[in-house]
Amino acid sequence: MTLNSFWFLLIAILWIGYFILEGFDFGVGILLRVLGKNEAERRTLLTTLGPIWDGNEVWLLVAGGATFAAFPEWYATLFSGFYLPLFLILLSLIIRGVAFEYRSKYGSPTWRNRWDFAISISSFIPALLWGVAFSNIVRGIPLHTSKLGNVEYAGGFFNLLNLYSLLGGVTTLFLFITHGAIFISLKTDGELRIKARFLAIRTGLVTAVLAVSYLLWTLIGLTHKSLVILGSLLIVITWIASLAFNFLGKEGWSFVFSSLTTALVVATLFEALYPNVLPSNNGSLGLNIFNASSSHYTLKVMTIVAVFMTPIVLLYQGWTYWIFRKRISPNQISDPHKGVLDHLHQ
């Protein structure tokens, strides 16, 4: 395996980790006002994310940093061409983080409701737009070569909102919602757990229909279909297993298989993409792992750093999930405490 292929594989793994972890994170945020009918239930849902949500976002930072260092041409073309959707995602992540921190700083119900609404919207937007972005990457976008020899995006924002990419966006949206509902059923108890389980079944069936349609459309036009077909079949099997375990009340196994399904979705999309990193759909030269990569020396140094640092990050995040592994019930949530600003108004 060449270093170019190795870093393509490592970036795919980073995106797999991000979609699994931030996927249920987004799902919980979207369902905050759907399943959380009162303050105790909403605080329970947020407590399930409290120790881990910011660590989940680290995977995005590392994936972006790895892309910048290993494939600078891919990074430059992608972030310039996808500027507006990526800006909306970044803005959503900023608002989401602020909302997590600020909602309990003031005891007013109106204050909390507004921040809860912000959490739901700022979780919804990335869950949709990540699917749109990756669908365009796999299908290809209009590119052209500038006078300086750089490959640049030749379309506009609305070129990205084609039917295929929108289907991909809705698919990831429902995948994350179902993944989040399964996570809630795993991490909570009582009525909230039951509501999450039944919601996961309903949204899971919708996800299945969307995913099959999306995967079949993805296969159209591909020259190397064998591994993509295999990945698609595995996605169907693992998703059925996840919903079956959820129906039987075995939330742990259900979450394992929903995570595996998410991983297979990302892996299948990267398999459909390889060896390209940003193909063109207008006949011009696209970007692949060779013409978009850094020098061999840069990739070699990065590989040495990754070998030492990646296990440390994985161990730390695994330890965090283990420490905060117990279920949470709304009955354990005390009456909402007064925020700092409440005391200032007294």
CSV table of C-alpha atoms in Angstrom, one decimal:
chain,number,residue,atom,x,y,z
A,1,MET,CA,0.0,0.0,0.0
A,2,THR,CA,1.3,3.4,-0.9
A,3,LEU,CA,1.3,6.3,1.5
A,4,ASN,CA,-1.2,8.0,-0.7
A,5,SER,CA,-3.6,5.1,-0.3
A,6,PHE,CA,-2.8,4.8,3.4
A,7,TRP,CA,-3.8,8.4,4.1
A,8,PHE,CA,-6.9,8.1,2.0
A,9,LEU,CA,-7.8,5.0,4.1
A,10,LEU,CA,-7.0,6.9,7.4
A,11,ILE,CA,-9.1,9.9,6.4
A,12,ALA,CA,-12.0,7.5,5.6
A,13,ILE,CA,-11.6,6.0,9.1
A,14,LEU,CA,-11.6,9.5,10.7
A,15,TRP,CA,-14.9,10.3,8.9
A,16,ILE,CA,-16.3,6.9,10.0
A,17,GLY,CA,-15.5,7.8,13.6
A,18,TYR,CA,-17.0,11.2,13.2
A,19,PHE,CA,-20.2,10.0,11.6
A,20,ILE,CA,-20.7,7.3,14.2
A,21,LEU,CA,-20.1,9.6,17.2
A,22,GLU,CA,-21.4,12.9,16.0
A,23,GLY,CA,-24.2,11.1,14.2
A,24,PHE,CA,-26.0,10.0,17.4
A,25,ASP,CA,-25.0,13.4,18.9
A,26,PHE,CA,-26.9,15.2,16.1
A,27,GLY,CA,-29.8,12.7,16.5
A,28,VAL,CA,-30.2,13.5,20.2
A,29,GLY,CA,-30.1,17.2,19.5
A,30,ILE,CA,-32.8,16.9,16.8
A,31,LEU,CA,-35.0,14.8,19.1
A,32,LEU,CA,-34.5,17.1,22.1
A,33,ARG,CA,-37.9,18.7,21.7
A,34,VAL,CA,-39.5,15.7,20.1
A,35,LEU,CA,-38.9,13.2,23.0
A,36,GLY,CA,-38.2,15.7,25.7
A,37,LYS,CA,-41.7,16.8,26.7
A,38,ASN,CA,-40.6,18.5,29.9
A,39,GLU,CA,-37.6,20.1,31.5
A,40,ALA,CA,-36.5,16.9,33.3
A,41,GLU,CA,-36.6,14.8,30.1
A,42,ARG,CA,-34.7,17.5,28.1
A,43,ARG,CA,-32.1,17.7,30.8
A,44,THR,CA,-31.8,14.0,30.8
A,45,LEU,CA,-31.2,13.9,27.1
A,46,LEU,CA,-28.6,16.7,27.3
A,47,THR,CA,-26.9,14.9,30.2
A,48,THR,CA,-26.3,11.9,28.0
A,49,LEU,CA,-24.2,14.1,25.8
A,50,GLY,CA,-22.7,16.4,28.4
A,51,PRO,CA,-19.3,14.6,28.9
A,52,ILE,CA,-18.8,13.5,25.2
A,53,TRP,CA,-20.3,15.9,22.7
A,54,ASP,CA,-17.1,18.1,22.4
A,55,GLY,CA,-14.9,15.1,22.2
A,56,ASN,CA,-17.0,13.8,19.3
A,57,GLU,CA,-16.2,16.9,17.3
A,58,VAL,CA,-12.5,16.3,17.6
A,59,TRP,CA,-12.9,13.7,14.9
A,60,LEU,CA,-14.0,16.4,12.5
A,61,LEU,CA,-11.0,18.6,13.3
A,62,VAL,CA,-8.6,15.7,12.8
A,63,ALA,CA,-10.2,14.7,9.6
A,64,GLY,CA,-10.0,18.2,8.2
A,65,GLY,CA,-6.4,18.6,9.4
A,66,ALA,CA,-5.4,15.3,7.9
A,67,THR,CA,-7.0,16.3,4.6
A,68,PHE,CA,-5.2,19.6,4.6
A,69,ALA,CA,-1.8,18.1,5.3
A,70,ALA,CA,-2.1,14.9,3.2
A,71,PHE,CA,-4.1,16.2,0.2
A,72,PRO,CA,-3.8,20.0,0.1
A,73,GLU,CA,-5.3,20.3,-3.4
A,74,TRP,CA,-8.4,18.3,-2.3
A,75,TYR,CA,-8.7,20.5,0.8
A,76,ALA,CA,-8.4,23.8,-1.2
A,77,THR,CA,-10.8,22.9,-4.0
A,78,LEU,CA,-13.3,21.3,-1.6
A,79,PHE,CA,-13.4,24.2,0.9
A,80,SER,CA,-13.5,26.8,-1.8
A,81,GLY,CA,-16.2,25.1,-3.8
A,82,PHE,CA,-18.3,24.0,-0.8
A,83,TYR,CA,-17.7,27.3,1.0
A,84,LEU,CA,-21.4,28.2,1.8
A,85,PRO,CA,-22.5,24.7,3.0
A,86,LEU,CA,-19.4,24.2,5.0
A,87,PHE,CA,-19.8,27.7,6.5
A,88,LEU,CA,-23.4,26.8,7.5
A,89,ILE,CA,-22.1,23.6,9.1
A,90,LEU,CA,-19.4,25.5,11.0
A,91,LEU,CA,-21.9,28.1,12.1
A,92,SER,CA,-24.3,25.4,13.3
A,93,LEU,CA,-21.5,23.7,15.3
A,94,ILE,CA,-20.6,27.0,17.0
A,95,ILE,CA,-24.2,27.8,17.9
A,96,ARG,CA,-24.7,24.3,19.1
A,97,GLY,CA,-21.7,24.4,21.5
A,98,VAL,CA,-22.8,27.8,22.8
A,99,ALA,CA,-26.4,26.5,23.4
A,100,PHE,CA,-25.1,23.5,25.4
A,101,GLU,CA,-23.2,25.8,27.7
A,102,TYR,CA,-25.7,28.6,28.0
A,103,ARG,CA,-29.1,27.0,28.3
A,104,SER,CA,-28.8,26.4,32.1
A,105,LYS,CA,-27.2,29.7,32.9
A,106,TYR,CA,-30.5,31.4,33.4
A,107,GLY,CA,-33.6,29.9,35.0
A,108,SER,CA,-36.2,31.4,32.7
A,109,PRO,CA,-38.2,28.8,30.7
A,110,THR,CA,-38.3,31.1,27.7
A,111,TRP,CA,-34.5,31.3,27.9
A,112,ARG,CA,-34.1,27.5,27.9
A,113,ASN,CA,-36.7,27.0,25.2
A,114,ARG,CA,-34.9,29.3,22.8
A,115,TRP,CA,-31.6,27.5,23.4
A,116,ASP,CA,-33.3,24.1,23.0
A,117,PHE,CA,-34.7,25.3,19.7
A,118,ALA,CA,-31.1,26.4,18.7
A,119,ILE,CA,-29.8,22.9,19.6
A,120,SER,CA,-32.4,21.2,17.5
A,121,ILE,CA,-31.8,23.4,14.4
A,122,SER,CA,-28.0,23.4,14.7
A,123,SER,CA,-28.1,19.6,14.9
A,124,PHE,CA,-30.5,19.4,11.9
A,125,ILE,CA,-28.5,21.5,9.5
A,126,PRO,CA,-25.2,19.5,9.7
A,127,ALA,CA,-27.0,16.2,9.6
A,128,LEU,CA,-28.6,17.2,6.3
A,129,LEU,CA,-25.7,19.1,4.7
A,130,TRP,CA,-23.0,16.4,5.4
A,131,GLY,CA,-25.0,14.0,3.3
A,132,VAL,CA,-25.4,16.7,0.6
A,133,ALA,CA,-21.6,17.4,0.6
A,134,PHE,CA,-20.5,13.7,0.5
A,135,SER,CA,-23.0,12.9,-2.2
A,136,ASN,CA,-21.6,15.6,-4.4
A,137,ILE,CA,-18.0,14.4,-3.7
A,138,VAL,CA,-18.9,10.9,-4.8
A,139,ARG,CA,-21.0,11.8,-7.8
A,140,GLY,CA,-18.6,14.5,-9.0
A,141,ILE,CA,-18.8,18.3,-9.4
A,142,PRO,CA,-18.0,20.7,-12.3
A,143,LEU,CA,-14.3,21.5,-12.2
A,144,HIS,CA,-11.9,23.5,-14.4
A,145,THR,CA,-8.2,24.2,-14.4
A,146,SER,CA,-7.2,27.8,-13.7
A,147,LYS,CA,-4.4,29.7,-15.5
A,148,LEU,CA,-2.1,28.8,-12.6
A,149,GLY,CA,-2.7,25.2,-13.0
A,150,ASN,CA,-4.9,24.7,-10.0
A,151,VAL,CA,-8.1,22.7,-10.1
A,152,GLU,CA,-11.1,24.9,-9.1
A,153,TYR,CA,-14.8,24.4,-8.6
A,154,ALA,CA,-16.7,25.7,-11.7
A,155,GLY,CA,-20.3,25.7,-10.3
A,156,GLY,CA,-22.4,27.6,-7.8
A,157,PHE,CA,-24.2,26.8,-4.6
A,158,PHE,CA,-27.3,25.5,-6.3
A,159,ASN,CA,-25.3,23.1,-8.4
A,160,LEU,CA,-24.7,21.2,-5.1
A,161,LEU,CA,-28.4,21.0,-4.5
A,162,ASN,CA,-29.2,18.4,-7.1
A,163,LEU,CA,-31.7,15.5,-6.5
A,164,TYR,CA,-29.1,12.9,-5.8
A,165,SER,CA,-27.3,15.0,-3.2
A,166,LEU,CA,-30.6,16.0,-1.6
A,167,LEU,CA,-31.5,12.4,-1.3
A,168,GLY,CA,-28.2,11.7,0.3
A,169,GLY,CA,-28.8,14.6,2.7
A,170,VAL,CA,-32.2,13.3,3.8
A,171,THR,CA,-30.7,9.8,4.1
A,172,THR,CA,-28.0,10.9,6.5
A,173,LEU,CA,-30.6,13.0,8.4
A,174,PHE,CA,-32.8,10.1,9.1
A,175,LEU,CA,-29.8,7.8,9.7
A,176,PHE,CA,-28.6,10.1,12.4
A,177,ILE,CA,-32.1,10.6,13.9
A,178,THR,CA,-32.5,6.8,14.2
A,179,HIS,CA,-28.9,6.4,15.5
A,180,GLY,CA,-29.7,9.1,18.1
A,181,ALA,CA,-32.9,7.5,19.1
A,182,ILE,CA,-31.2,4.2,19.7
A,183,PHE,CA,-28.5,5.9,21.7
A,184,ILE,CA,-31.2,7.5,23.8
A,185,SER,CA,-32.9,4.2,24.4
A,186,LEU,CA,-29.5,2.8,25.5
A,187,LYS,CA,-28.6,5.7,27.8
A,188,THR,CA,-31.9,6.4,29.5
A,189,ASP,CA,-34.5,4.6,31.5
A,190,GLY,CA,-38.3,4.7,32.1
A,191,GLU,CA,-40.8,6.2,29.7
A,192,LEU,CA,-38.1,8.1,27.8
A,193,ARG,CA,-36.3,4.8,27.0
A,194,ILE,CA,-39.6,3.3,25.7
A,195,LYS,CA,-40.5,6.4,23.6
A,196,ALA,CA,-37.0,6.4,22.0
A,197,ARG,CA,-37.2,2.7,21.2
A,198,PHE,CA,-40.5,3.0,19.3
A,199,LEU,CA,-39.4,6.2,17.6
A,200,ALA,CA,-36.3,4.4,16.4
A,201,ILE,CA,-38.4,1.7,14.8
A,202,ARG,CA,-40.5,4.2,12.8
A,203,THR,CA,-37.6,6.4,11.7
A,204,GLY,CA,-35.5,3.3,11.0
A,205,LEU,CA,-38.0,2.0,8.5
A,206,VAL,CA,-38.0,5.4,6.7
A,207,THR,CA,-34.2,5.3,6.8
A,208,ALA,CA,-34.2,1.9,5.2
A,209,VAL,CA,-36.3,3.0,2.2
A,210,LEU,CA,-34.2,6.1,1.7
A,211,ALA,CA,-30.9,4.2,2.0
A,212,VAL,CA,-31.8,1.5,-0.5
A,213,SER,CA,-32.9,4.2,-3.0
A,214,TYR,CA,-29.7,6.2,-2.4
A,215,LEU,CA,-27.4,3.2,-2.7
A,216,LEU,CA,-29.1,2.0,-5.9
A,217,TRP,CA,-28.7,5.5,-7.4
A,218,THR,CA,-25.0,5.6,-6.3
A,219,LEU,CA,-24.3,2.4,-8.2
A,220,ILE,CA,-25.4,4.0,-11.5
A,221,GLY,CA,-22.4,5.2,-13.4
A,222,LEU,CA,-19.8,3.5,-11.2
A,223,THR,CA,-17.2,1.5,-13.1
A,224,HIS,CA,-16.1,-0.6,-10.1
A,225,LYS,CA,-19.3,-1.9,-8.5
A,226,SER,CA,-18.4,-5.2,-6.8
A,227,LEU,CA,-17.2,-3.8,-3.4
A,228,VAL,CA,-19.8,-1.1,-3.4
A,229,ILE,CA,-22.5,-3.8,-4.0
A,230,LEU,CA,-21.0,-5.9,-1.1
A,231,GLY,CA,-21.0,-2.8,1.1
A,232,SER,CA,-24.6,-2.1,0.2
A,233,LEU,CA,-25.7,-5.6,1.1
A,234,LEU,CA,-23.9,-5.4,4.4
A,235,ILE,CA,-25.6,-2.1,5.2
A,236,VAL,CA,-29.0,-3.7,4.7
A,237,ILE,CA,-28.1,-6.7,6.9
A,238,THR,CA,-26.7,-4.6,9.7
A,239,TRP,CA,-29.5,-2.1,9.7
A,240,ILE,CA,-32.1,-4.9,9.8
A,241,ALA,CA,-30.2,-6.4,12.8
A,242,SER,CA,-30.1,-3.0,14.5
A,243,LEU,CA,-33.9,-2.5,14.2
A,244,ALA,CA,-34.5,-6.2,15.3
A,245,PHE,CA,-32.4,-5.8,18.4
A,246,ASN,CA,-34.1,-2.5,19.2
A,247,PHE,CA,-37.5,-4.2,18.9
A,248,LEU,CA,-36.4,-6.9,21.3
A,249,GLY,CA,-35.2,-4.3,23.8
A,250,LYS,CA,-31.5,-5.2,23.4
A,251,GLU,CA,-30.4,-1.6,23.0
A,252,GLY,CA,-26.7,-2.3,23.4
A,253,TRP,CA,-26.6,-4.6,20.4
A,254,SER,CA,-28.9,-2.3,18.5
A,255,PHE,CA,-26.5,0.5,19.0
A,256,VAL,CA,-23.5,-1.7,17.9
A,257,PHE,CA,-25.3,-2.5,14.6
A,258,SER,CA,-26.5,1.0,14.0
A,259,SER,CA,-22.9,2.2,14.5
A,260,LEU,CA,-21.7,-0.6,12.2
A,261,THR,CA,-24.3,0.5,9.6
A,262,THR,CA,-23.0,4.1,9.8
A,263,ALA,CA,-19.5,2.9,9.4
A,264,LEU,CA,-20.4,0.8,6.3
A,265,VAL,CA,-22.2,3.8,4.7
A,266,VAL,CA,-19.1,6.0,4.9
A,267,ALA,CA,-16.8,3.1,3.9
A,268,THR,CA,-19.0,2.3,0.9
A,269,LEU,CA,-19.0,5.9,-0.2
A,270,PHE,CA,-15.2,6.1,0.1
A,271,GLU,CA,-14.9,2.8,-1.8
A,272,ALA,CA,-17.1,4.3,-4.6
A,273,LEU,CA,-14.8,7.4,-4.6
A,274,TYR,CA,-11.4,5.6,-4.6
A,275,PRO,CA,-8.8,6.4,-6.1
A,276,ASN,CA,-10.4,9.8,-6.8
A,277,VAL,CA,-10.8,12.3,-4.0
A,278,LEU,CA,-12.9,14.9,-6.0
A,279,PRO,CA,-14.0,13.7,-9.4
A,280,SER,CA,-15.2,16.0,-12.2
A,281,ASN,CA,-18.6,15.5,-13.9
A,282,ASN,CA,-17.9,17.9,-16.8
A,283,GLY,CA,-15.1,16.0,-18.5
A,284,SER,CA,-12.3,18.1,-17.0
A,285,LEU,CA,-9.4,16.6,-14.9
A,286,GLY,CA,-10.5,15.7,-11.4
A,287,LEU,CA,-8.5,15.2,-8.3
A,288,ASN,CA,-7.2,11.8,-7.1
A,289,ILE,CA,-4.9,10.5,-4.4
A,290,PHE,CA,-1.9,11.2,-6.5
A,291,ASN,CA,-2.3,14.6,-8.1
A,292,ALA,CA,-3.9,16.1,-4.9
A,293,SER,CA,-1.4,14.8,-2.4
A,294,SER,CA,1.5,16.3,-0.5
A,295,SER,CA,5.1,15.2,-1.1
A,296,HIS,CA,6.2,11.7,-0.1
A,297,TYR,CA,8.3,13.1,2.8
A,298,THR,CA,5.4,15.0,4.2
A,299,LEU,CA,3.2,11.9,4.1
A,300,LYS,CA,6.0,9.9,5.8
A,301,VAL,CA,6.4,12.3,8.7
A,302,MET,CA,2.6,12.5,9.1
A,303,THR,CA,2.4,8.7,9.2
A,304,ILE,CA,5.0,8.5,12.1
A,305,VAL,CA,3.0,11.1,14.1
A,306,ALA,CA,-0.3,9.3,13.4
A,307,VAL,CA,1.1,6.0,14.6
A,308,PHE,CA,2.0,7.4,18.0
A,309,MET,CA,-0.9,9.9,18.6
A,310,THR,CA,-3.9,7.9,17.3
A,311,PRO,CA,-3.8,5.2,20.0
A,312,ILE,CA,-3.6,7.9,22.7
A,313,VAL,CA,-6.7,9.7,21.4
A,314,LEU,CA,-8.6,6.4,21.1
A,315,LEU,CA,-7.7,5.3,24.6
A,316,TYR,CA,-8.7,8.7,26.1
A,317,GLN,CA,-12.1,8.8,24.3
A,318,GLY,CA,-12.8,5.1,25.1
A,319,TRP,CA,-12.1,5.8,28.8
A,320,THR,CA,-14.5,8.8,28.7
A,321,TYR,CA,-17.3,6.6,27.3
A,322,TRP,CA,-16.6,3.9,29.9
A,323,ILE,CA,-16.7,6.3,32.8
A,324,PHE,CA,-20.1,7.7,31.7
A,325,ARG,CA,-21.7,4.5,30.6
A,326,LYS,CA,-24.6,4.2,33.1
A,327,ARG,CA,-28.2,4.9,32.2
A,328,ILE,CA,-29.9,8.1,33.2
A,329,SER,CA,-33.5,8.6,34.3
A,330,PRO,CA,-35.6,11.8,34.4
A,331,ASN,CA,-36.3,10.7,38.0
A,332,GLN,CA,-32.7,11.3,38.8
A,333,ILE,CA,-32.8,14.8,37.5
A,334,SER,CA,-33.6,17.3,40.3
A,335,ASP,CA,-35.7,20.4,39.8
A,336,PRO,CA,-34.0,22.8,37.5
A,337,HIS,CA,-31.5,24.8,39.5
A,338,LYS,CA,-31.4,28.5,39.2
A,339,GLY,CA,-28.8,29.8,36.8
A,340,VAL,CA,-26.2,32.4,37.6
A,341,LEU,CA,-28.3,35.2,36.2
A,342,ASP,CA,-31.2,34.3,38.4
A,343,HIS,CA,-29.2,35.2,41.5
A,344,LEU,CA,-28.2,38.5,39.9
A,345,HIS,CA,-31.9,39.4,39.5
A,346,GLN,CA,-32.8,38.7,43.1
